[in-house]
Coordinates of C-alpha atoms in Angstrom, one line a residue:
M71 CA 17.2 27.0 0.9
V72 CA 14.9 28.6 3.5
D73 CA 11.9 30.3 2.0
A74 CA 11.6 34.1 2.6
P75 CA 8.8 35.0 5.0
Q76 CA 5.6 36.1 3.3
V77 CA 4.4 38.3 6.2
A78 CA 6.3 40.9 8.2
P79 CA 7.1 39.8 11.8
V80 CA 4.9 41.1 14.6
L81 CA 7.0 43.6 16.6
S82 CA 4.3 44.9 18.9
T83 CA 2.0 43.6 21.5
P84 CA -1.5 42.6 20.1
D85 CA -4.3 44.9 21.1
T86 CA -6.1 42.0 22.9
H87 CA -3.2 41.7 25.3
I88 CA -3.0 45.3 26.4
F89 CA -5.4 44.9 29.3
G90 CA -4.6 41.3 29.9
K91 CA -3.7 40.1 33.4
G92 CA 0.0 40.1 34.0
G93 CA 2.1 37.6 35.8
Q94 CA 2.0 37.3 39.6
L95 CA 4.7 39.2 41.4
V96 CA 4.6 37.0 44.5
D97 CA 4.1 33.4 45.1
P98 CA 0.5 32.4 45.6
K99 CA -0.2 31.4 49.2
I100 CA -3.1 31.0 51.6
T101 CA -4.3 34.3 53.2
P102 CA -3.4 34.2 56.9
T103 CA -6.2 34.5 59.4
K104 CA -6.6 37.5 61.7
G105 CA -4.8 35.7 64.6
E106 CA -2.0 34.4 62.4
L107 CA -1.5 38.0 61.0
D108 CA -1.3 39.5 64.5
T109 CA 1.2 36.9 65.6
K110 CA 3.4 37.0 62.5
Y111 CA 3.6 40.8 62.4
E112 CA 3.5 41.3 66.2
I113 CA 0.6 43.9 66.1
Q114 CA 0.3 44.3 69.9
R115 CA 4.0 44.8 70.4
T116 CA 4.1 47.4 67.6
I117 CA 1.2 49.3 69.1
S118 CA 2.8 49.3 72.5
E119 CA 6.1 50.6 71.1
I120 CA 4.4 53.4 69.1
K121 CA 2.5 54.5 72.2
S122 CA 5.4 54.3 74.6
N123 CA 7.7 56.3 72.3
R124 CA 4.8 58.7 71.3
W125 CA 5.5 58.5 67.6
K126 CA 2.9 60.3 65.5
K127 CA 4.0 59.6 61.9
I128 CA 5.1 56.0 61.4
A129 CA 6.4 54.5 58.1
L130 CA 5.8 50.8 57.5
Q131 CA 8.5 49.2 55.4
F132 CA 7.8 45.8 53.8
P133 CA 9.9 43.7 51.5
D134 CA 8.4 42.9 48.1
H135 CA 7.2 39.4 49.1
L136 CA 5.3 40.8 52.1
L137 CA 3.6 43.7 50.4
P138 CA 0.3 41.7 49.8
D139 CA -0.1 41.7 53.6
A140 CA 0.6 45.4 54.0
P141 CA -3.0 46.6 53.7
R142 CA -4.3 44.2 56.4
V143 CA -1.3 45.1 58.7
Y144 CA -2.1 48.8 58.2
R145 CA -5.7 48.3 59.1
S146 CA -4.9 46.2 62.2
L147 CA -2.4 48.8 63.5
Q148 CA -4.8 51.6 62.8
D149 CA -7.7 50.0 64.7
G150 CA -5.4 49.0 67.5
L151 CA -4.0 52.5 67.9
K152 CA -7.5 54.0 67.9
G153 CA -8.5 51.6 70.6
A154 CA -5.4 52.3 72.7
S155 CA -6.0 56.1 72.3
S156 CA -9.6 55.8 73.6
Q157 CA -8.4 53.8 76.6
V158 CA -5.7 56.4 77.4
S159 CA -8.2 59.2 77.0
D160 CA -10.6 57.5 79.5
I161 CA -7.8 57.0 82.0
S162 CA -6.6 60.5 81.7
R163 CA -10.1 61.9 82.4
L164 CA -10.2 59.9 85.6
E165 CA -6.7 61.1 86.6
V166 CA -7.7 64.7 85.9
K167 CA -10.6 64.5 88.3
S168 CA -8.6 62.9 91.0
V169 CA -5.7 65.4 90.9
E170 CA -7.6 68.5 89.8
Q171 CA -7.2 70.3 93.1
D172 CA -3.8 69.1 94.4
Q173 CA -1.6 69.1 91.2
P174 CA -2.5 71.8 88.6
Q175 CA 0.7 71.0 86.6
K176 CA -0.2 67.3 86.3
V177 CA -3.7 68.4 85.1
A178 CA -2.1 70.4 82.3
Q179 CA 0.1 67.4 81.2
L180 CA -2.8 65.0 81.2
S181 CA -5.0 67.5 79.2
E182 CA -2.2 67.8 76.6
L183 CA -2.0 64.0 76.4
E184 CA -5.8 63.8 75.9
T185 CA -5.9 66.3 73.1
D186 CA -2.8 64.9 71.3
H187 CA -3.0 64.3 67.6
P188 CA -3.7 60.7 66.5
E189 CA -1.0 58.6 64.9
T190 CA -0.6 58.5 61.1
L191 CA 0.7 55.4 59.2
A192 CA 2.2 55.2 55.7
I193 CA 3.2 52.2 53.7
L194 CA 6.5 52.5 51.8
G195 CA 5.9 50.9 48.5
D196 CA 9.5 50.6 47.3
T197 CA 12.9 50.8 48.9
S198 CA 15.6 53.2 47.8
Y199 CA 18.3 50.6 48.4
G200 CA 18.3 47.1 49.7
S201 CA 15.2 45.8 51.5
C202 CA 17.3 44.6 54.4
C203 CA 18.1 48.3 55.4
V204 CA 15.9 50.8 57.0
D205 CA 14.8 53.2 54.3
E206 CA 15.2 56.6 55.9
V207 CA 15.1 58.4 52.6
A208 CA 11.6 57.2 51.8
A209 CA 10.5 57.7 55.4
Q210 CA 11.6 61.3 55.4
H211 CA 9.5 61.9 52.3
V212 CA 6.4 61.5 54.5
S213 CA 8.0 63.3 57.5
A214 CA 8.0 60.1 59.6
D215 CA 9.1 60.0 63.2
A216 CA 10.1 56.4 63.0
V217 CA 10.2 53.3 60.8
V218 CA 8.7 49.9 61.4
H219 CA 10.8 47.5 59.4
Y220 CA 9.3 44.0 58.5
G221 CA 11.1 40.9 57.5
R222 CA 14.8 40.1 57.1
A223 CA 17.1 42.8 58.3
C224 CA 20.8 43.5 58.3
L225 CA 20.3 45.4 61.6
S226 CA 22.7 48.1 60.7
P227 CA 22.4 51.1 63.0
T228 CA 20.5 54.0 61.5
S229 CA 21.6 57.6 61.0
H230 CA 18.6 59.7 61.9
L231 CA 15.3 57.9 62.5
P232 CA 14.6 55.3 65.2
A233 CA 13.6 51.9 63.8
L234 CA 11.5 49.0 65.2
H235 CA 12.3 45.7 63.7
I236 CA 9.5 43.1 63.3
F237 CA 11.1 39.9 62.0
T238 CA 7.8 38.2 60.9
V239 CA 8.0 34.7 62.4
E240 CA 8.0 32.0 59.7
P241 CA 6.8 28.4 60.4
L242 CA 9.4 25.7 60.9
S243 CA 9.1 21.9 61.2
L244 CA 11.2 21.0 64.2
D245 CA 11.1 17.3 63.5
T246 CA 12.8 17.8 60.1
V247 CA 15.4 20.1 61.6
I248 CA 16.3 17.7 64.3
S249 CA 16.6 14.8 61.8
S250 CA 18.9 16.9 59.7
F251 CA 21.0 18.0 62.7
T252 CA 21.5 14.6 64.2
S253 CA 22.5 13.1 60.8
T254 CA 25.0 15.9 60.4
Y255 CA 26.6 15.9 63.8
L256 CA 27.2 12.3 65.0
D257 CA 29.5 13.4 67.8
K258 CA 27.2 14.6 70.6
D259 CA 30.2 16.2 72.4
A260 CA 31.1 18.5 69.5
Q261 CA 31.1 22.2 70.1
I262 CA 28.2 23.5 68.0
I263 CA 26.8 27.0 67.6
L264 CA 23.1 27.1 66.7
T265 CA 21.9 30.1 64.8
S266 CA 19.3 31.1 62.2
D267 CA 17.8 33.8 60.1
V268 CA 15.9 36.4 62.1
T269 CA 12.6 35.0 60.8
Y270 CA 13.3 31.7 62.5
A271 CA 15.0 33.0 65.6
S272 CA 11.9 32.4 67.8
H273 CA 12.2 28.6 67.2
L274 CA 15.8 28.3 68.5
P275 CA 15.0 28.0 72.3
G276 CA 12.6 25.1 71.8
L277 CA 15.0 23.4 69.3
T278 CA 17.9 23.7 71.7
S279 CA 15.9 22.1 74.6
I280 CA 15.0 19.1 72.4
L281 CA 18.6 18.6 71.2
Q282 CA 20.0 18.8 74.8
E283 CA 17.5 16.2 75.9
S284 CA 18.7 13.9 73.2
G285 CA 22.3 14.1 74.5
Y286 CA 24.1 17.1 72.9
T287 CA 26.1 18.7 75.7
S288 CA 28.1 21.5 74.0
L289 CA 25.4 23.5 72.2
Y290 CA 25.4 27.3 72.2
T291 CA 22.3 29.1 71.0
T292 CA 22.9 32.6 69.7
E293 CA 20.7 35.6 70.5
I294 CA 20.0 38.6 68.2
I295 CA 22.0 41.8 68.9
H296 CA 22.4 44.9 66.9
S297 CA 26.1 44.6 66.2
P298 CA 27.3 43.9 62.6
T299 CA 30.9 44.0 63.8
S300 CA 30.4 41.0 66.1
A301 CA 32.4 37.8 65.4
I302 CA 29.1 36.4 64.2
P303 CA 27.3 39.5 62.7
N304 CA 24.4 40.6 64.9
R305 CA 24.6 37.5 67.1
T306 CA 26.1 36.7 70.5
V307 CA 29.1 34.4 70.6
P308 CA 30.2 31.8 73.2
T309 CA 33.7 33.3 73.6
S310 CA 35.4 36.5 72.6
D311 CA 38.7 34.7 71.9
A312 CA 39.0 34.2 68.2
S313 CA 41.3 31.2 68.5
L314 CA 38.8 29.3 70.7
L315 CA 35.9 30.2 68.3
K316 CA 37.7 28.4 65.4
S317 CA 37.1 25.0 67.2
H318 CA 33.3 25.5 66.9
S319 CA 31.0 24.3 64.1
L320 CA 27.9 26.3 63.1
F321 CA 24.5 25.0 62.2
H322 CA 22.4 27.8 60.5
I323 CA 18.7 27.6 59.7
G324 CA 17.6 29.6 56.8
H325 CA 19.2 31.0 53.7
P326 CA 22.2 33.2 54.8
P327 CA 23.6 35.8 52.5
Q328 CA 26.9 35.2 50.8
S329 CA 28.5 38.0 52.8
L330 CA 27.7 36.1 56.0
L331 CA 29.3 32.9 54.7
L332 CA 32.5 34.7 53.6
T333 CA 32.7 36.5 57.0
L334 CA 32.4 33.2 59.0
A335 CA 34.6 31.1 56.7
S336 CA 37.8 32.0 58.5
R337 CA 36.3 32.3 62.0
L338 CA 34.7 28.9 62.4
Y339 CA 35.7 25.3 62.0
Q340 CA 32.8 24.2 59.7
I341 CA 29.5 25.6 58.6
H342 CA 26.3 23.7 57.8
I343 CA 23.2 25.2 56.3
Y344 CA 19.6 24.0 56.7
D345 CA 17.2 25.7 54.3
P346 CA 13.6 25.1 55.2
H347 CA 12.5 25.9 51.6
H348 CA 14.6 23.0 50.2
A349 CA 13.6 20.6 53.0
H350 CA 10.2 19.8 51.3
S351 CA 11.7 19.5 47.8
S352 CA 10.5 16.5 45.9
H353 CA 13.9 16.0 44.1
P354 CA 15.5 12.9 45.5
S355 CA 19.1 14.4 45.4
S356 CA 18.1 17.5 47.4
S357 CA 19.6 17.6 50.8
P358 CA 18.1 20.1 53.4
S359 CA 21.4 20.3 55.3
S360 CA 24.6 20.7 53.2
S361 CA 28.1 21.9 53.9
V362 CA 29.1 25.1 52.3
S363 CA 32.8 25.1 53.1
S364 CA 33.9 24.2 49.5
T365 CA 31.6 26.8 47.9
T366 CA 32.9 29.5 50.3
A367 CA 36.5 28.6 49.4
L368 CA 35.8 29.2 45.7
A369 CA 34.1 32.5 46.5
L370 CA 37.1 33.7 48.5
R371 CA 39.4 32.8 45.7
R372 CA 37.3 34.9 43.3
R373 CA 37.4 37.8 45.7
Y374 CA 41.2 37.6 45.9
A375 CA 41.4 37.6 42.1
L376 CA 39.4 40.9 42.0
L377 CA 42.0 42.4 44.4
T378 CA 44.8 41.8 41.9
R379 CA 42.8 43.8 39.3
L380 CA 41.9 46.5 41.8
S381 CA 45.6 47.2 42.6
R382 CA 46.2 48.2 39.0
A383 CA 43.3 50.6 38.6
S384 CA 44.2 54.2 38.5
I385 CA 40.7 55.7 38.8
I386 CA 38.3 54.2 41.5
G387 CA 34.6 55.0 41.7
I388 CA 33.0 55.2 45.1
L389 CA 29.4 54.0 45.1
I390 CA 27.3 55.4 47.9
N391 CA 24.7 52.6 48.3
T392 CA 23.1 53.9 51.5
L393 CA 22.1 57.1 53.1
S394 CA 20.8 55.4 56.3
V395 CA 23.6 53.4 57.8
H396 CA 25.3 55.1 60.7
A397 CA 28.8 56.5 60.1
Y398 CA 28.8 56.0 56.3
L399 CA 30.1 59.5 55.9
S400 CA 33.1 58.7 58.1
A401 CA 33.7 55.6 56.1
L402 CA 33.5 57.7 52.9
A403 CA 36.1 60.1 54.2
S404 CA 38.5 57.3 55.2
I405 CA 38.1 55.7 51.7
Q406 CA 38.8 59.0 50.0
E407 CA 41.9 59.5 52.1
L408 CA 43.1 55.9 51.4
I409 CA 42.7 56.3 47.7
S410 CA 44.5 59.7 47.6
K411 CA 47.4 58.4 49.7
A412 CA 47.8 55.5 47.3
G413 CA 48.3 57.9 44.4
K414 CA 45.0 57.2 42.7
K415 CA 42.0 59.3 41.7
Y416 CA 38.4 58.7 42.8
Y417 CA 35.0 59.9 41.9
V418 CA 31.9 59.7 44.2
F419 CA 28.6 58.4 42.9
V420 CA 25.3 58.2 44.7
V421 CA 23.2 55.4 43.3
G422 CA 20.1 53.6 44.3
K423 CA 19.8 49.9 43.6
L424 CA 23.0 48.9 41.9
N425 CA 23.1 47.3 38.4
A426 CA 25.6 46.8 35.6
A427 CA 23.9 49.3 33.3
K428 CA 24.4 52.2 35.7
I429 CA 28.1 51.9 36.2
A430 CA 28.8 51.0 32.6
N431 CA 28.2 54.6 31.7
F432 CA 31.5 55.5 33.3
A433 CA 34.1 53.6 31.3
E434 CA 37.0 55.7 32.6
V435 CA 36.6 54.2 36.1
G436 CA 38.8 51.1 36.5
A437 CA 37.3 49.7 39.7
W438 CA 34.4 50.3 42.1
V439 CA 34.0 50.2 45.9
V440 CA 30.5 50.0 47.5
V441 CA 29.7 51.9 50.7
G442 CA 26.6 50.3 52.1
C443 CA 25.4 47.8 54.7
W444 CA 27.4 44.7 55.4
E445 CA 25.0 42.5 53.4
S446 CA 24.3 44.6 50.3
S447 CA 27.9 45.8 49.8
L448 CA 29.0 42.4 48.4
V449 CA 28.3 42.2 44.6
E450 CA 28.9 38.9 43.0
S451 CA 27.8 39.0 39.3
G452 CA 29.5 38.4 36.0
E453 CA 27.6 41.3 34.4
F454 CA 29.9 43.9 35.8
E455 CA 32.9 44.6 33.5
K456 CA 35.0 46.3 36.2
P457 CA 35.6 44.8 39.7
V458 CA 33.2 45.8 42.4
V459 CA 34.6 45.4 45.9
V460 CA 33.7 46.2 49.5
P461 CA 35.7 48.8 51.6
W462 CA 37.7 46.2 53.4
E463 CA 38.9 44.6 50.2
L464 CA 39.9 48.1 48.9
E465 CA 41.9 48.7 52.0
L466 CA 43.7 45.4 51.5
A467 CA 44.4 46.0 47.9
L468 CA 45.9 49.5 48.5
R469 CA 48.4 48.2 50.9
G470 CA 52.0 47.9 49.9
D471 CA 53.5 44.6 48.6
E472 CA 55.1 44.0 52.0
E473 CA 51.9 44.5 54.0
R474 CA 49.4 43.0 51.6
V475 CA 49.0 39.4 52.9
W476 CA 45.9 37.3 52.2
T477 CA 44.9 35.3 55.3
G478 CA 41.5 34.1 54.2
E479 CA 39.8 36.7 56.5
W480 CA 36.9 38.7 55.0
R481 CA 34.7 41.5 56.2
G482 CA 31.6 43.0 54.6
D483 CA 31.1 46.0 56.9
F484 CA 33.1 49.2 56.5
G485 CA 34.2 49.2 60.1
G486 CA 37.2 47.2 59.0
V487 CA 38.4 50.2 56.9
L488 CA 38.2 52.5 59.9
E489 CA 40.0 50.1 62.2
G490 CA 42.6 49.1 59.8
Y491 CA 43.4 52.6 58.7
E492 CA 43.6 53.9 62.3
S493 CA 45.9 51.0 63.3
R494 CA 48.3 51.7 60.4
E495 CA 48.4 55.4 61.2
R496 CA 49.3 54.6 64.8
D497 CA 52.0 52.2 63.7
H498 CA 53.5 54.9 61.4
G499 CA 53.2 57.5 64.2
M500 CA 50.8 59.7 62.1
D501 CA 47.4 61.1 62.7
G502 CA 45.1 59.8 60.0
R503 CA 42.8 62.9 60.1
E504 CA 45.5 65.5 59.9
N505 CA 45.8 67.8 56.8
V506 CA 43.3 65.9 54.7
G507 CA 43.0 67.9 51.5
V508 CA 40.4 65.8 49.6
S509 CA 37.9 67.6 47.4
E510 CA 34.3 66.5 46.9
V511 CA 34.9 65.4 43.3
G512 CA 37.7 63.2 44.4
D513 CA 40.5 64.4 42.3
G514 CA 43.1 64.2 45.0
V515 CA 43.9 68.0 45.0
M516 CA 46.3 68.8 47.8
G517 CA 46.1 71.9 49.9
E518 CA 48.3 75.0 49.4
D519 CA 50.4 74.1 52.4
Q520 CA 51.3 70.8 50.7
A521 CA 52.4 72.4 47.4
V522 CA 55.8 71.2 46.2
D523 CA 58.0 72.0 43.3
S524 CA 56.9 70.4 40.0
R525 CA 60.5 69.5 39.2
E526 CA 60.8 67.4 42.3
L527 CA 57.5 65.6 41.5
D528 CA 58.7 64.9 38.0
S529 CA 62.0 63.6 39.3
E530 CA 60.3 61.3 41.8
E531 CA 57.9 59.9 39.1
E532 CA 60.7 59.2 36.7
S533 CA 62.7 57.3 39.4
E534 CA 59.9 54.9 40.1
P535 CA 60.4 51.4 38.7
P536 CA 58.1 50.2 36.0
E537 CA 55.1 48.1 37.0
F538 CA 53.5 45.3 35.0
D539 CA 50.1 43.6 35.4
L540 CA 50.7 40.1 36.7
R541 CA 47.6 38.8 34.9
T542 CA 48.2 40.2 31.4
G543 CA 52.0 40.9 31.5
K544 CA 51.3 44.4 30.1
Y545 CA 53.0 47.6 31.3
V546 CA 50.8 49.6 33.7
Q547 CA 50.6 53.3 33.2
Y548 CA 48.9 55.2 36.0
S549 CA 47.2 58.5 35.7
K550 CA 48.8 60.4 38.6
P551 CA 46.7 62.5 40.9
M552 CA 46.3 66.1 40.0
Q553 CA 48.9 67.7 42.4
H554 CA 48.9 71.3 43.2
K555 CA 52.2 72.2 41.6
T556 CA 53.9 75.5 42.1
S557 CA 57.2 76.1 40.3
T558 CA 60.0 78.3 41.7
S559 CA 59.5 81.0 39.1
E560 CA 55.8 81.2 39.8
A561 CA 56.4 81.4 43.5
T562 CA 58.9 84.2 43.1
T563 CA 56.6 86.2 40.8
A564 CA 53.7 85.7 43.1
G565 CA 55.7 86.8 46.1
T566 CA 56.9 89.9 44.3
N567 CA 53.5 91.0 43.1
G568 CA 51.8 90.1 46.3
T569 CA 49.1 88.1 44.4
E570 CA 50.1 84.6 45.5
G571 CA 47.5 82.0 44.3
K572 CA 45.3 84.5 42.6
A573 CA 46.0 83.4 39.0
E574 CA 45.4 79.8 39.7
H575 CA 42.0 80.3 41.4
S576 CA 40.7 83.0 39.1
L577 CA 37.9 82.2 36.6
I578 CA 39.1 82.4 33.0
R579 CA 37.1 81.8 29.9
R580 CA 38.4 78.8 28.1
A581 CA 38.9 78.6 24.4
K582 CA 37.0 76.1 22.3
G583 CA 38.3 72.6 22.7
D584 CA 40.4 73.2 25.8
L585 CA 40.1 70.8 28.7
A586 CA 39.4 71.6 32.3
R587 CA 42.6 71.8 34.4
I588 CA 43.1 71.7 38.1
G589 CA 46.4 73.0 39.4
G590 CA 47.8 72.9 35.9
E591 CA 46.9 69.2 35.3
I592 CA 44.3 67.9 32.8
S593 CA 41.3 66.3 34.4
P594 CA 41.3 62.5 33.8
G595 CA 37.6 62.5 33.1
A596 CA 37.8 65.2 30.5
E597 CA 40.9 63.5 29.0
F598 CA 39.1 60.2 28.7
L599 CA 36.0 62.0 27.2
R600 CA 38.1 63.6 24.5
G601 CA 40.4 60.6 23.6
K602 CA 38.2 57.5 24.0
R603 CA 34.6 58.4 24.0
T604 CA 33.0 58.6 20.5
W605 CA 29.6 59.8 21.7
R606 CA 29.3 62.7 24.1
G607 CA 25.6 63.0 24.6
L608 CA 22.6 64.5 22.7
G609 CA 23.5 67.5 20.7
S610 CA 27.2 66.8 20.6
D611 CA 27.2 66.3 16.9
F612 CA 26.2 69.9 16.0
E613 CA 26.8 73.4 17.3
I614 CA 24.1 75.8 18.5
A615 CA 24.7 79.4 17.6
Y616 CA 23.8 81.0 20.9
E617 CA 25.4 84.3 19.9
N618 CA 23.3 84.7 16.8
D619 CA 20.3 86.8 17.5
D620 CA 18.4 85.5 14.5
G621 CA 18.9 81.9 15.5
P622 CA 20.0 79.0 13.3
V623 CA 18.9 78.6 9.7
V624 CA 15.9 76.2 9.3
K625 CA 16.6 73.6 6.6
M626 CA 14.1 71.5 4.7
G627 CA 14.3 67.9 5.7
R628 CA 13.6 64.7 3.9
S629 CA 10.0 63.8 3.0
G630 CA 8.3 60.6 1.9
I631 CA 8.4 57.1 3.3
A632 CA 11.3 54.9 4.4
R633 CA 11.0 52.7 1.3
G634 CA 11.9 55.6 -0.9
Y635 CA 12.3 59.3 0.1
Q636 CA 11.8 61.9 -2.6
N637 CA 15.5 62.6 -2.9
E638 CA 16.1 58.9 -3.5
Q639 CA 13.4 58.2 -6.1
D640 CA 15.8 58.9 -9.0
K641 CA 18.4 56.5 -7.7
P642 CA 18.4 53.0 -9.3

């Protein structure tokens, strides 16, 4: 028998640890010299871009692991901008003297340039969404004219502010890369595409020259472009023909995101990854270059399993995971229309950094779709109770049984939703943007011109065959969208009185316990709140007498200590 503890457990932090030194947030490293810092962060190029574009308020965005270098980068840019401003001022004075008599208008322009305000820099301490995206939200808080983004980037086009990307060159051992490459590709005539993360892109030209000298004849080195919809996202490709691209293998240097691997899985013959961080591992079984084809196949099968669950969800939540990526509002409108046409309901949520605790508060939502950049939209975690998919997967899941065919293709950007939806609308001979009656809340309310007889809707719903979940075998009961029903009798009465639609849209005080109704239908969120939620927020367990002028009656509470309150002392 275990002895009972003699002392109560310590449930708080000791006083001596309150001001103790916490753990390090970043890996310890050697502080770079002034020259290394200027090269890594491209200080001179940044100053030149700021001066040429005449930006006055510039936001500097760093990922978490580069924040320790942010103060030094800030000071280097500040000193460089001051020096460049003094040079411009000296040049402008000379030009003013030389053209003072001949060109008065030029003198005014040079004088304005001379008296221009100096540049202001601001460091963004945290990102609103993913660190790969340009954070326009935080930049607008400081009224920035542009953003200088450092480190890894998804290169998604921005909505409002111009952005300058500094990829921060990382060191790379070419000898180790060449050894791994030659051991992976024994056939020197094989068609190979050489690419890397943006932080290692500057090493590719030199690496290509060495490999070509060693006998490799069919190498193609990619270049960085700002096009997430490219066959290789943000990279040039050797051919625009998708069938010819499937005969190429890809050798990637870095640690690519899972979304990139899933995108390239069906477009290339084979993918090999060289991770410089694992190349120096002391573990004997670690291999710096390893094939990822088997891992990608498993990931694709997991994504397809999520689609089978998504097709049975009656309420879909749309997570806005970006406010900076260009055309995200157009993608949102297309997703809303897709969900409404599929006979489902949707709700729109604007979130910051996504986690399971945030979306767990909305148990009535059966599935989630993320509208964000092509890298951060993919969520692969077992912590989420409901499936979380990208827009392209949603578009595939909402197709009919005849059209929904899984080919192994995968896309992370929401451009596929726009293209797929427009192509289907052209095939059916309809305009996808015509008569869209979608509300902001996402309840699928139809316009008055689309109102139909409620008896016809009921007859159509009753004639539909039953549906069963292929995973569980249970009968699936959908919550139909809240249609704008107008019965024949109501229409006749409205036409006679000349007050058509007035009763439905008038504001009526509801009785206690009644649920919100739209077009005569109960709201699914309110229905779920009443029937399944046991806790409805603070103060839901008592009623406040707002109409009583004297206020509620104050009652005496319990007194004493937890071991024995006064009203419990008489109990045995």
